[in-house]
XYZ file of C-alpha atoms in Angstrom:
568
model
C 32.312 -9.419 20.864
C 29.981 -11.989 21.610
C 31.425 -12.630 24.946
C 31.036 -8.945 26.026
C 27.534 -8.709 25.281
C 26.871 -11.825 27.207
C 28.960 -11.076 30.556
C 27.254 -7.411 30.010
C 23.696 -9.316 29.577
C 24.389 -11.418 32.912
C 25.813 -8.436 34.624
C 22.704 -6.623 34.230
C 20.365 -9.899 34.888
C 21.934 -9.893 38.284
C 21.521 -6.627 39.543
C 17.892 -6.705 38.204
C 17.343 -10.047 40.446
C 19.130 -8.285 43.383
C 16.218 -5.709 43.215
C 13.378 -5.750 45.600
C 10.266 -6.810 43.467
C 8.607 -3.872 44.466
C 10.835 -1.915 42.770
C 9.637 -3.237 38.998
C 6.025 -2.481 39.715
C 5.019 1.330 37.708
C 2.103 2.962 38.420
C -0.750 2.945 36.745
C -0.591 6.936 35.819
C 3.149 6.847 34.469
C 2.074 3.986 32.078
C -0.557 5.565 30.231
C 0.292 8.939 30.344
C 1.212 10.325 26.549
C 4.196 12.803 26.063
C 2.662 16.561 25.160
C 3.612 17.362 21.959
C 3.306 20.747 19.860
C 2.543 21.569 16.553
C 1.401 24.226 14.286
C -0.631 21.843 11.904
C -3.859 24.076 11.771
C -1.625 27.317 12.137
C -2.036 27.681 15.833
C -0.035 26.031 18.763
C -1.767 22.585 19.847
C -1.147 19.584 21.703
C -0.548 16.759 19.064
C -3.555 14.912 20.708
C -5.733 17.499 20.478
C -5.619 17.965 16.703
C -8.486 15.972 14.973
C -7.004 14.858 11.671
C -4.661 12.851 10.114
C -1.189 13.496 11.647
C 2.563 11.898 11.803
C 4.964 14.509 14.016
C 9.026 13.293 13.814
C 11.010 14.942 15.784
C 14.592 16.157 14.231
C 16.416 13.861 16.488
C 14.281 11.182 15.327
C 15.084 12.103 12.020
C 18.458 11.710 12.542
C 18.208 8.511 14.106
C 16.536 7.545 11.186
C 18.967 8.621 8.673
C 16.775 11.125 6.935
C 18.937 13.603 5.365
C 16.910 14.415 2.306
C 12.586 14.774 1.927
C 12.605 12.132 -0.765
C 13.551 9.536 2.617
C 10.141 10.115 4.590
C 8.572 7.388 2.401
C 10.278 4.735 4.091
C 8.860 5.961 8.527
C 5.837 7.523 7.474
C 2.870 5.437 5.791
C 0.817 6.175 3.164
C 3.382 8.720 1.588
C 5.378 8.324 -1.075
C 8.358 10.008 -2.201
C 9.355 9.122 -6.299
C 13.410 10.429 -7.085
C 12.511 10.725 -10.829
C 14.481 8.082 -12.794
C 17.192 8.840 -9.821
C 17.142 12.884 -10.375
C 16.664 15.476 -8.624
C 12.842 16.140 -8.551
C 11.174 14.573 -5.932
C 7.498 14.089 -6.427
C 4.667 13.235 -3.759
C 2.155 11.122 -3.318
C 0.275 11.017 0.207
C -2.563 8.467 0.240
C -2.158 7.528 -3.496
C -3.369 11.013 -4.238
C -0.289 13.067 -6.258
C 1.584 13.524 -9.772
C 4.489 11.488 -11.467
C 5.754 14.403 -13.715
C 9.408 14.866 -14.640
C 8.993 18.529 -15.864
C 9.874 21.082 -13.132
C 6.923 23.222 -14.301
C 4.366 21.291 -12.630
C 3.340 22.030 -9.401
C 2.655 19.037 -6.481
C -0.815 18.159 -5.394
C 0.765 17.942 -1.651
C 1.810 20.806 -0.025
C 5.564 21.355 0.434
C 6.513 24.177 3.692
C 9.549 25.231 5.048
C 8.896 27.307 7.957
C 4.982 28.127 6.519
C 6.586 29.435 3.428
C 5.015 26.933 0.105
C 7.228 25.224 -1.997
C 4.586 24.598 -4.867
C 7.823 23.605 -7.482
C 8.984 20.395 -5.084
C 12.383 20.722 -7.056
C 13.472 23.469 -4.744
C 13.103 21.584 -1.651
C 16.423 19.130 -1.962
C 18.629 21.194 0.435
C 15.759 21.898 3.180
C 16.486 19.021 5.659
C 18.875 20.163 8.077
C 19.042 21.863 11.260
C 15.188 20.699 11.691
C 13.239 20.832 14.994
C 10.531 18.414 13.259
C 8.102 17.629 10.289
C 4.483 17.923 10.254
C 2.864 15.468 8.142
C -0.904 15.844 7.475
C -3.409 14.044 5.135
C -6.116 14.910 3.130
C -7.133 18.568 1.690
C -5.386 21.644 3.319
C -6.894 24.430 1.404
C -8.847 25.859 4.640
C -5.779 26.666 6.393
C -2.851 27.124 4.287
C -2.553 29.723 1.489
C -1.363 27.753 -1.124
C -4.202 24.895 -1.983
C -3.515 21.140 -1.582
C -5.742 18.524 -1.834
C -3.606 15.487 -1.163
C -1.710 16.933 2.056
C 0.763 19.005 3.304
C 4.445 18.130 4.601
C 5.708 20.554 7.006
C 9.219 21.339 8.028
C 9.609 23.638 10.378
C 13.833 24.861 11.020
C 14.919 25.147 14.807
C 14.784 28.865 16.156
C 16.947 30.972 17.780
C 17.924 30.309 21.470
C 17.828 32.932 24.126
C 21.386 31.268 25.445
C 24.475 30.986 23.727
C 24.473 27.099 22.396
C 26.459 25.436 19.497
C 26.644 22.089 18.271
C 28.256 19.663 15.483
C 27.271 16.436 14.355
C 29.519 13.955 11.754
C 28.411 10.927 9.940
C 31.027 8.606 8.471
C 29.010 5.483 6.039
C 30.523 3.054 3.506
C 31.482 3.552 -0.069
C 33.695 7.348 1.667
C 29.977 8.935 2.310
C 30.657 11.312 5.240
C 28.097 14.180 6.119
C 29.249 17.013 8.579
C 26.368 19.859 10.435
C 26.621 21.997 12.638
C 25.440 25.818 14.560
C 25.389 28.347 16.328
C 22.705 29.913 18.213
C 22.189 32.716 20.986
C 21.181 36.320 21.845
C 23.186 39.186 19.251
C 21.624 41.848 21.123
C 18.925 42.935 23.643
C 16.451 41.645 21.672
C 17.830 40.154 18.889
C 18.409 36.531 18.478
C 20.241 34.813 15.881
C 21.060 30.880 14.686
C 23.552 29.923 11.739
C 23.420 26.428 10.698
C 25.383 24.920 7.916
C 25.950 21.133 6.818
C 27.680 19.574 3.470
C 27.732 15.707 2.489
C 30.390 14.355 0.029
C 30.917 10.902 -1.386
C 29.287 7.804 -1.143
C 29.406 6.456 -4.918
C 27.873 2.822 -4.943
C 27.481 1.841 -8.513
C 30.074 1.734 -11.346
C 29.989 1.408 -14.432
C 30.434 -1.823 -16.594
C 32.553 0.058 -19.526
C 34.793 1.762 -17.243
C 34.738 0.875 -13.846
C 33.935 4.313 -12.950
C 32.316 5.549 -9.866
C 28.533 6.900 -9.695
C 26.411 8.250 -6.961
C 28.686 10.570 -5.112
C 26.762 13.413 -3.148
C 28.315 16.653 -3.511
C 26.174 19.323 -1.938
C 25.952 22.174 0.697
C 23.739 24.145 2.628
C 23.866 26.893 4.897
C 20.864 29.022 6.966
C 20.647 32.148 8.832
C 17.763 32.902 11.447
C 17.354 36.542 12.973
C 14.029 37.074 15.214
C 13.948 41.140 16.747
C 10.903 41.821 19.431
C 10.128 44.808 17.926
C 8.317 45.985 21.134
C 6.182 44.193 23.763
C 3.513 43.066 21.228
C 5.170 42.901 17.628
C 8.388 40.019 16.610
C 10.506 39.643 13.253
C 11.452 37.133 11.885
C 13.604 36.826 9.036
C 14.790 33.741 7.313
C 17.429 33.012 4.655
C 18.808 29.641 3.096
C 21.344 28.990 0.245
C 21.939 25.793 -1.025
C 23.994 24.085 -3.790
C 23.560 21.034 -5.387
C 26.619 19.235 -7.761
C 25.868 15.498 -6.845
C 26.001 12.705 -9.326
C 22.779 10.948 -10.129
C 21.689 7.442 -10.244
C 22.011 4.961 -12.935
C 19.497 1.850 -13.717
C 20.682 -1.771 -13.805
C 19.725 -4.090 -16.803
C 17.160 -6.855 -16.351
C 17.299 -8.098 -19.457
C 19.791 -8.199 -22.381
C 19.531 -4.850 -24.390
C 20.115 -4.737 -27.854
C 20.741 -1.046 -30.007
C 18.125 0.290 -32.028
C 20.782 -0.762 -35.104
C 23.629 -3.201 -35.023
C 25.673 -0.698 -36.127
C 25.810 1.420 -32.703
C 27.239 -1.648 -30.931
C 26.538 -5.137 -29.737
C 23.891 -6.306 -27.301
C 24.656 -5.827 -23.970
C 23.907 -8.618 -21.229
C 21.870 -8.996 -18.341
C 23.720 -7.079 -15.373
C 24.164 -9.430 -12.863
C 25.376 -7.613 -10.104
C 23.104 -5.156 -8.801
C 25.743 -2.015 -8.515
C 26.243 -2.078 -12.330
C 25.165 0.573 -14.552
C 25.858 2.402 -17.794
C 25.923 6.020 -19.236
C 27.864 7.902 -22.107
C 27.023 11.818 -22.898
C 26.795 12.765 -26.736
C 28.526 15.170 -28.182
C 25.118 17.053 -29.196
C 23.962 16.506 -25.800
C 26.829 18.099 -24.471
C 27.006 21.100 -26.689
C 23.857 22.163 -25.303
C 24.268 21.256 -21.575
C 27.925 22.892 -21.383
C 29.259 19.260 -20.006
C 32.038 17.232 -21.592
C 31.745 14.132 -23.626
C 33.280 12.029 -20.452
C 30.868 13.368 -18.058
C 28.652 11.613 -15.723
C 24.963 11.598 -14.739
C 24.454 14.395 -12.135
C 22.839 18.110 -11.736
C 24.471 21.501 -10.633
C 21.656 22.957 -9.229
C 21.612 26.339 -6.911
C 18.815 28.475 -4.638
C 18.388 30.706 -2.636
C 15.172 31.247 -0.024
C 14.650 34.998 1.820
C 11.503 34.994 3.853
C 10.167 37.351 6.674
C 7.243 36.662 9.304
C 6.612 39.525 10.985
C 3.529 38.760 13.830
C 1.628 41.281 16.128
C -0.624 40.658 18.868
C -3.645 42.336 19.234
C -5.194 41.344 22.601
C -8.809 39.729 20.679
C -6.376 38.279 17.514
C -2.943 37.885 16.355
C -2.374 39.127 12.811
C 0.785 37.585 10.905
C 2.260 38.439 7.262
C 4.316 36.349 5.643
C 6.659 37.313 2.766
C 8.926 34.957 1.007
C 10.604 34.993 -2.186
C 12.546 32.092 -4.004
C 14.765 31.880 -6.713
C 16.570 28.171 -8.194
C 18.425 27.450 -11.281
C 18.315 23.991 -12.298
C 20.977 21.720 -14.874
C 20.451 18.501 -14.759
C 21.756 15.472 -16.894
C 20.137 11.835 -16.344
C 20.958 8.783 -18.542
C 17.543 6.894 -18.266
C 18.566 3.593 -20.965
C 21.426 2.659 -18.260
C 23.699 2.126 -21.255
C 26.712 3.530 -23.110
C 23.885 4.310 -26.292
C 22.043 7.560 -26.155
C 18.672 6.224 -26.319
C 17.136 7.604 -23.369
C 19.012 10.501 -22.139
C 17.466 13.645 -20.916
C 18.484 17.484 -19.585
C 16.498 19.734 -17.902
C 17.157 23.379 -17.695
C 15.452 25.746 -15.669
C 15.678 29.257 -13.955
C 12.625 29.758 -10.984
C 11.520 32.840 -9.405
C 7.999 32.887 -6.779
C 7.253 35.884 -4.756
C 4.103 35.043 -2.191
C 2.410 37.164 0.375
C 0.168 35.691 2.823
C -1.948 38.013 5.452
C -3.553 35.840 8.291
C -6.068 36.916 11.528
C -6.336 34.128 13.903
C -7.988 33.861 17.145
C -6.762 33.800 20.899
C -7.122 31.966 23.344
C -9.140 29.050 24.914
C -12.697 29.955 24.036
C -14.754 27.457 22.215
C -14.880 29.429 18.880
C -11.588 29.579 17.358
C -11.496 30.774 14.096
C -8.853 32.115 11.682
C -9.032 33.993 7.986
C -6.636 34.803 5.168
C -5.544 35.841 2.279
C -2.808 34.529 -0.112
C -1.066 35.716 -3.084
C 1.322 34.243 -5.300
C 3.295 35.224 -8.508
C 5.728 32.750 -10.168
C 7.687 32.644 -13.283
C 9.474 29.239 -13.926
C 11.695 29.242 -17.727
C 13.433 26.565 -19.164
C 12.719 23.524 -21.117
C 14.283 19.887 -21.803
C 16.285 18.291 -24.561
C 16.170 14.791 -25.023
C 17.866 11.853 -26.767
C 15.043 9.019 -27.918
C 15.769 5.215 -29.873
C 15.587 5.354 -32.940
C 16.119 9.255 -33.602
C 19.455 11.008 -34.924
C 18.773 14.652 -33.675
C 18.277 16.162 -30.080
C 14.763 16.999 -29.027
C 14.077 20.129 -27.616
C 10.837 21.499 -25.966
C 11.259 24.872 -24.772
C 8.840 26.705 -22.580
C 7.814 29.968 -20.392
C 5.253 30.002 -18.054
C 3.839 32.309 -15.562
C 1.582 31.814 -12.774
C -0.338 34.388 -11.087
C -2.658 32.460 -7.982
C -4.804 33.935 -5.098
C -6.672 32.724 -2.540
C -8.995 33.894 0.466
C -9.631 31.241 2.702
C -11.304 30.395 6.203
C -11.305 27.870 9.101
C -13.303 27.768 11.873
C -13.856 25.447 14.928
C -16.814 25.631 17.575
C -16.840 23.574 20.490
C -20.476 22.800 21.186
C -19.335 20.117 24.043
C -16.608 19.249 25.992
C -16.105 16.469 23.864
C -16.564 17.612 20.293
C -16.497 20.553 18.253
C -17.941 21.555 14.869
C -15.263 22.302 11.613
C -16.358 24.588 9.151
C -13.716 26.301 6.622
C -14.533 28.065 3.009
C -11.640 28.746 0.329
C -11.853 31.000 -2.925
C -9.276 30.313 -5.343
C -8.600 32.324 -8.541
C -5.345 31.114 -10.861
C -3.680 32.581 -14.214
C -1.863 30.377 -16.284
C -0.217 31.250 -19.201
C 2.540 28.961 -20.918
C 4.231 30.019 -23.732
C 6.618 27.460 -26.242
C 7.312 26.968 -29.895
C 6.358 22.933 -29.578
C 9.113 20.157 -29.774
C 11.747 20.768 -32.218
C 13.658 17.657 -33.567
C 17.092 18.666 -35.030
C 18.137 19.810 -37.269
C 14.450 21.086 -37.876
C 14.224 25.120 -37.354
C 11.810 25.547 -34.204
C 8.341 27.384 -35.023
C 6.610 30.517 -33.795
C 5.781 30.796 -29.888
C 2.524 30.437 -29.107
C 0.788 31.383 -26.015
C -1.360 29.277 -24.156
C -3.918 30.771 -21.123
C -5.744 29.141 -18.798
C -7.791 30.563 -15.866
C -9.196 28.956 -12.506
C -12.065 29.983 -10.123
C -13.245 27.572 -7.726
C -14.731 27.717 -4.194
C -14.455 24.745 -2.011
C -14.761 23.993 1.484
C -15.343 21.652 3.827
C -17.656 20.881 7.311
C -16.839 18.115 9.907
C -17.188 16.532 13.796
C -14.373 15.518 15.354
C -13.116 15.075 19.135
C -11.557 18.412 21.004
C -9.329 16.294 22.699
C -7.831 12.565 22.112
C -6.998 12.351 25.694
C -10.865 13.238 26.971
C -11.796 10.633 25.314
C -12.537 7.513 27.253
C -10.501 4.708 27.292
C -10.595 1.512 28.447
C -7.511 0.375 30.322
C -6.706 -3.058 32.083
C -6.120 -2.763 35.889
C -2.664 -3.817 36.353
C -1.920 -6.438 39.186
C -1.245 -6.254 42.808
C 2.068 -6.486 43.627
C 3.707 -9.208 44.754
C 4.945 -8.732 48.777
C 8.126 -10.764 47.901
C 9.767 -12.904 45.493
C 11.678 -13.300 42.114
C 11.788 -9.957 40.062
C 10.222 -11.695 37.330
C 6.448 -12.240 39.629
C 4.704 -9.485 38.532
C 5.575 -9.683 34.670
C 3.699 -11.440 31.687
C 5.110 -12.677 28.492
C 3.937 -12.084 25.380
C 3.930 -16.492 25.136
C 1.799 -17.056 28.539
C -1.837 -17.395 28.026
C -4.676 -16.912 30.372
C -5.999 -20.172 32.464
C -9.543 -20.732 30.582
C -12.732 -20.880 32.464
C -14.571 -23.126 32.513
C -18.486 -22.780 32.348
C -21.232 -25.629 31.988
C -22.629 -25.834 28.734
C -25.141 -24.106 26.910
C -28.641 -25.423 26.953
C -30.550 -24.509 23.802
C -33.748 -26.721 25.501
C -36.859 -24.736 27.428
C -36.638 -25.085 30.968
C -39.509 -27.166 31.971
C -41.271 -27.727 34.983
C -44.408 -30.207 36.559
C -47.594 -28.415 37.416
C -50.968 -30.189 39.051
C -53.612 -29.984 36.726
C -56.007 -30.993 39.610
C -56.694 -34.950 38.089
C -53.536 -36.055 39.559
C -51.737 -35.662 36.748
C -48.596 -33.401 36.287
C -48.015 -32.125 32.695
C -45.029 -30.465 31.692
C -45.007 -26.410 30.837
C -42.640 -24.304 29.579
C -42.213 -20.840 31.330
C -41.217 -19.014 28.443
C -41.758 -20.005 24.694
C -38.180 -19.322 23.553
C -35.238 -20.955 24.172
C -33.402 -20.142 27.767
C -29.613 -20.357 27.805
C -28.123 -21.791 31.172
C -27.501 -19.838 34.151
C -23.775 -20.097 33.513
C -24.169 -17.654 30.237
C -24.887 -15.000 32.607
C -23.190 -15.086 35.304
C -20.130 -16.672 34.126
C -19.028 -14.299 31.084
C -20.588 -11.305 33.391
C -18.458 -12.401 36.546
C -15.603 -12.014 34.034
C -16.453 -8.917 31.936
C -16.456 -6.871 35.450
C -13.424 -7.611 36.056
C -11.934 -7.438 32.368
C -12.645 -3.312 31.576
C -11.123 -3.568 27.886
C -13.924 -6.652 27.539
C -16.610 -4.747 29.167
C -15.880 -1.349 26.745
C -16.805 -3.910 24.036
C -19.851 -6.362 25.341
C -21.419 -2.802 26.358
């Protein structure tokens, strides 16, 4: 193998030295030109540079190429995000500049904005079976409540699903990794009738178990979940297009044990003996109770893992008006969540845990947004949401006999009138100025935490209400690009010679000039002073530098323009 790559490293050295020299030389204009990119951060189409915030854009062949499959995998190519898997579950929870939650109870909504295709996520639970089939992900930092229904102060991840293609196009991609992981997607996309467009996309991935555990020898960690997507969009007439969206997704994937890091002993002798120190990293440990079971409708024998189902329906219907486009968006989501998670990493039920949930949201969002290129752009909305989320957890804590259970129904009823505007007072820079209204019911009811074989109390209702206005005003550039930028001149090419004349390493330095010293002294000089005498005066009281601090360092500067956009 090592011999290939070297005769095809020489092969390719030669026909680069067989070359003309003029042929390596790029322009100036292909080397700093920047690829246009689009994106629907602030709810309109832009160019990626002309968007002044915070913003990562990845591409869904990029994500690919990355090995994203799931959200919880943007923490490791985009920075200042974090993505937390819960002890290993299935609950992902964000964090985007430090600002977020660490909750394990699916009730609790995320400080940072989930989307899939402009529809909110605000339970980040439901979002494990969105990544596939996307066209790219929007990442944006810092509060979001002027342009997106659904408030967030720490940020807003955006995923927005590939469309349906005029032309008939299909496509499959396979992935084949160690420990049997394989991961199979695929579509089809192209025009049903005149028009009517329509896309099906579909992907599963099975396998991959990488720890065992250190009673058994059994497997853990195999994926075991599926997802498939339909995408209609009908032009209505000339000025009005539907588009309706609808995603199922099934999740039955084991989930992830912890290793030991230090011997662990039982809360009594009795249960056992103490375990040691795991020293391989792929060990791990788990063992279901009977009572645990009971209640979770598992066996005794059965591993960590969740059997969790959804289903997404949303419609975006859009109409242009000539002055203003005017968009609703419906969506409505429902998930059912079972989920079993060993947290001590040992065959003792000391820290095991199971969530059970059933999720319903219905939202409505009504948005007026400018046209065109004027230099007021401005856009207003109004957002509705009503959610119902049921369920509870039991749990299995050191040093207690019975199971814990803390049931709980809440309801959330949340609207919101918001505003963002943008006024271009130069060519330059423009003035941001957006205003939200928020007003949110709460109301949670549960009978406390019951440990068995207590009898659990009465319900009790808990309400809480919200009304807050916020907003936010700003100055940032209209375009990146306008801005100016200093750029080195790149050489003159060289008429003949080795391909190699023209390039710089990254190792070669710069031949220093040289310049005379710096005199710190006055310059002095002889006048008469008519009795034959000369004294010595200085022209000016404070201290001259030399001549060479001028022109030297100037010379240079004019021809360095990256030094010159800093000395001036």
């Amino acid at each position: 193998m090592q011999r290939l790559l070297l005769g095809a490293s020489s092969a390719a050295l030669a026909l680069a030295a067989a070359l003309p020299a003029s042929a390596q030389v790029v322009s100036h204009e292909q080397t700093t030109a920047v690829e246009d990119v689009v994106v629907t951060a602030q709810r309109r189409e832009q160019n990626s540079q002309d968007v002044g915030i915070a913003l990562n854009v990845l591409g869904g062949e990029e994500l690919k190429e990355k090995g994203v499959s799931v959200v919880n995998e943007i923490e490791n190519i985009v920075p200042n995000v974090e993505v937390d898997s819960q002890f290993g579950g299935g609950q992902p929870q964000f964090r985007i500049r430090g600002i977020g939650a660490t909750q394990y109870s699916a009730n609790n909504t995320s400080s940072a904005g989930i989307y899939v295709d402009e529809v909110a996520h605000p339970y980040t639970v439901t979002t494990q079976g969105a990544m596939f089939d996307v066209a790219r992900m929007e990442i944006l930092r810092g509060p979001q409540g002027t342009l997106y229904g659904r408030n967030s102060t720490a940020g807003a991840v955006n995923i927005i699903t590939n469309a349906p293609t005029t032309e008939f196009r299909a496509g499959a991609t396979a992935e084949i990794a160690n420990y049997d992981r394989f991961m199979v997607e695929g579509y089809v996309s192209g025009q049903i009738a005149p028009g009517l467009l329509g896309r099906l996309a579909a992907v599963t991935e099975q396998g991959g178990a990488w720890q065992f555990s250190r009673d058994t020898g059994e497997a853990l960690g195999d994926k075991d979940k599926s997802a498939i997507r339909g995408r209609l969009t009908w032009d209505v007439n000339e000025t009005v297009t539907a588009n309706l969206t609808a995603t199922y997704m099934v999740d039955k994937s084991d989930g992830l044990g912890l290793r030991l890091r230090g011997p662990y002993a039982p809360a009594t002798p009795a249960l056992g003996p103490t375990i040691p120190t795991d020293q391989a990293w792929r060990i791990t440990g788990w063992q279901l109770s009977p009572a645990l079971a009971a209640v979770s409708g598992r066996s005794v024998g059965d591993k960590p893992g969740r059997d969790n189902e959804g289903f997404d329906l949303n419609a975006r219907i859009s109409a242009d008006l000539d002055w203003a486009e005017l968009t609703s968006l419906t969506a409505y989501q429902t998930f059912s969540r079972s989920e079993y998670n060993d947290w001590d990493g040992t065959r003792y039920q000391e820290s095991d845990v199971y969530f059970y949930n059933d999720l319903d949201v219905f939202s409505q969002e009504l948005r007026l947004a400018s046209t065109g290129e004027g230099r007021w752009n401005w856009l207003v909305g109004a957002h509705y949401a009503d959610e119902s989320i049921d369920g509870g957890f039991y749990t299995q804590f050191r040093g207690l006999a019975g199971l814990i259970n803390t049931p709980y129904d809440q309801s959330v009823m949340a609207t919101g009138l918001f505003t963002h505007n943008s006024f271009a007072f130069t060519d330059r820079f423009r003035l941001i100025a957006g205003l939200r209204f928020e007003y949110e019911e709460r109301q949670l009811s549960t009978s406390g935490t019951t440990v068995a074989p207590a009898v659990p109390g009465p319900v009790r209702d808990y309400d809480q209400e919200m009304s807050e206005v916020s907003g936010r005003v700003g100055l940032e550039p209209r375009s990146l690009s306008s801005l100016p930028v200093a750029r080195r001149r790149p050489p003159p090419p060289r008429p003949s010679g080795s391909v190699f004349a023209t390039t710089r390493t990254a190792t070669s330095r710069p031949r220093p000039r040289r310049t005379p010293p710096i005199s710190c002294r006055p310059a002095r000089r002889r006048v008469s002073t008519g009795t034959g005498r000369h004294r010595p005066i200085s022209r000016d009281p404070r201290p001259r530098r030399h001549a060479a601090l001028g022109s030297g360092p100037r010379r240079q500067r004019d021809r360095d323009p990256i030094r010159a956009a800093h000395l001036r």
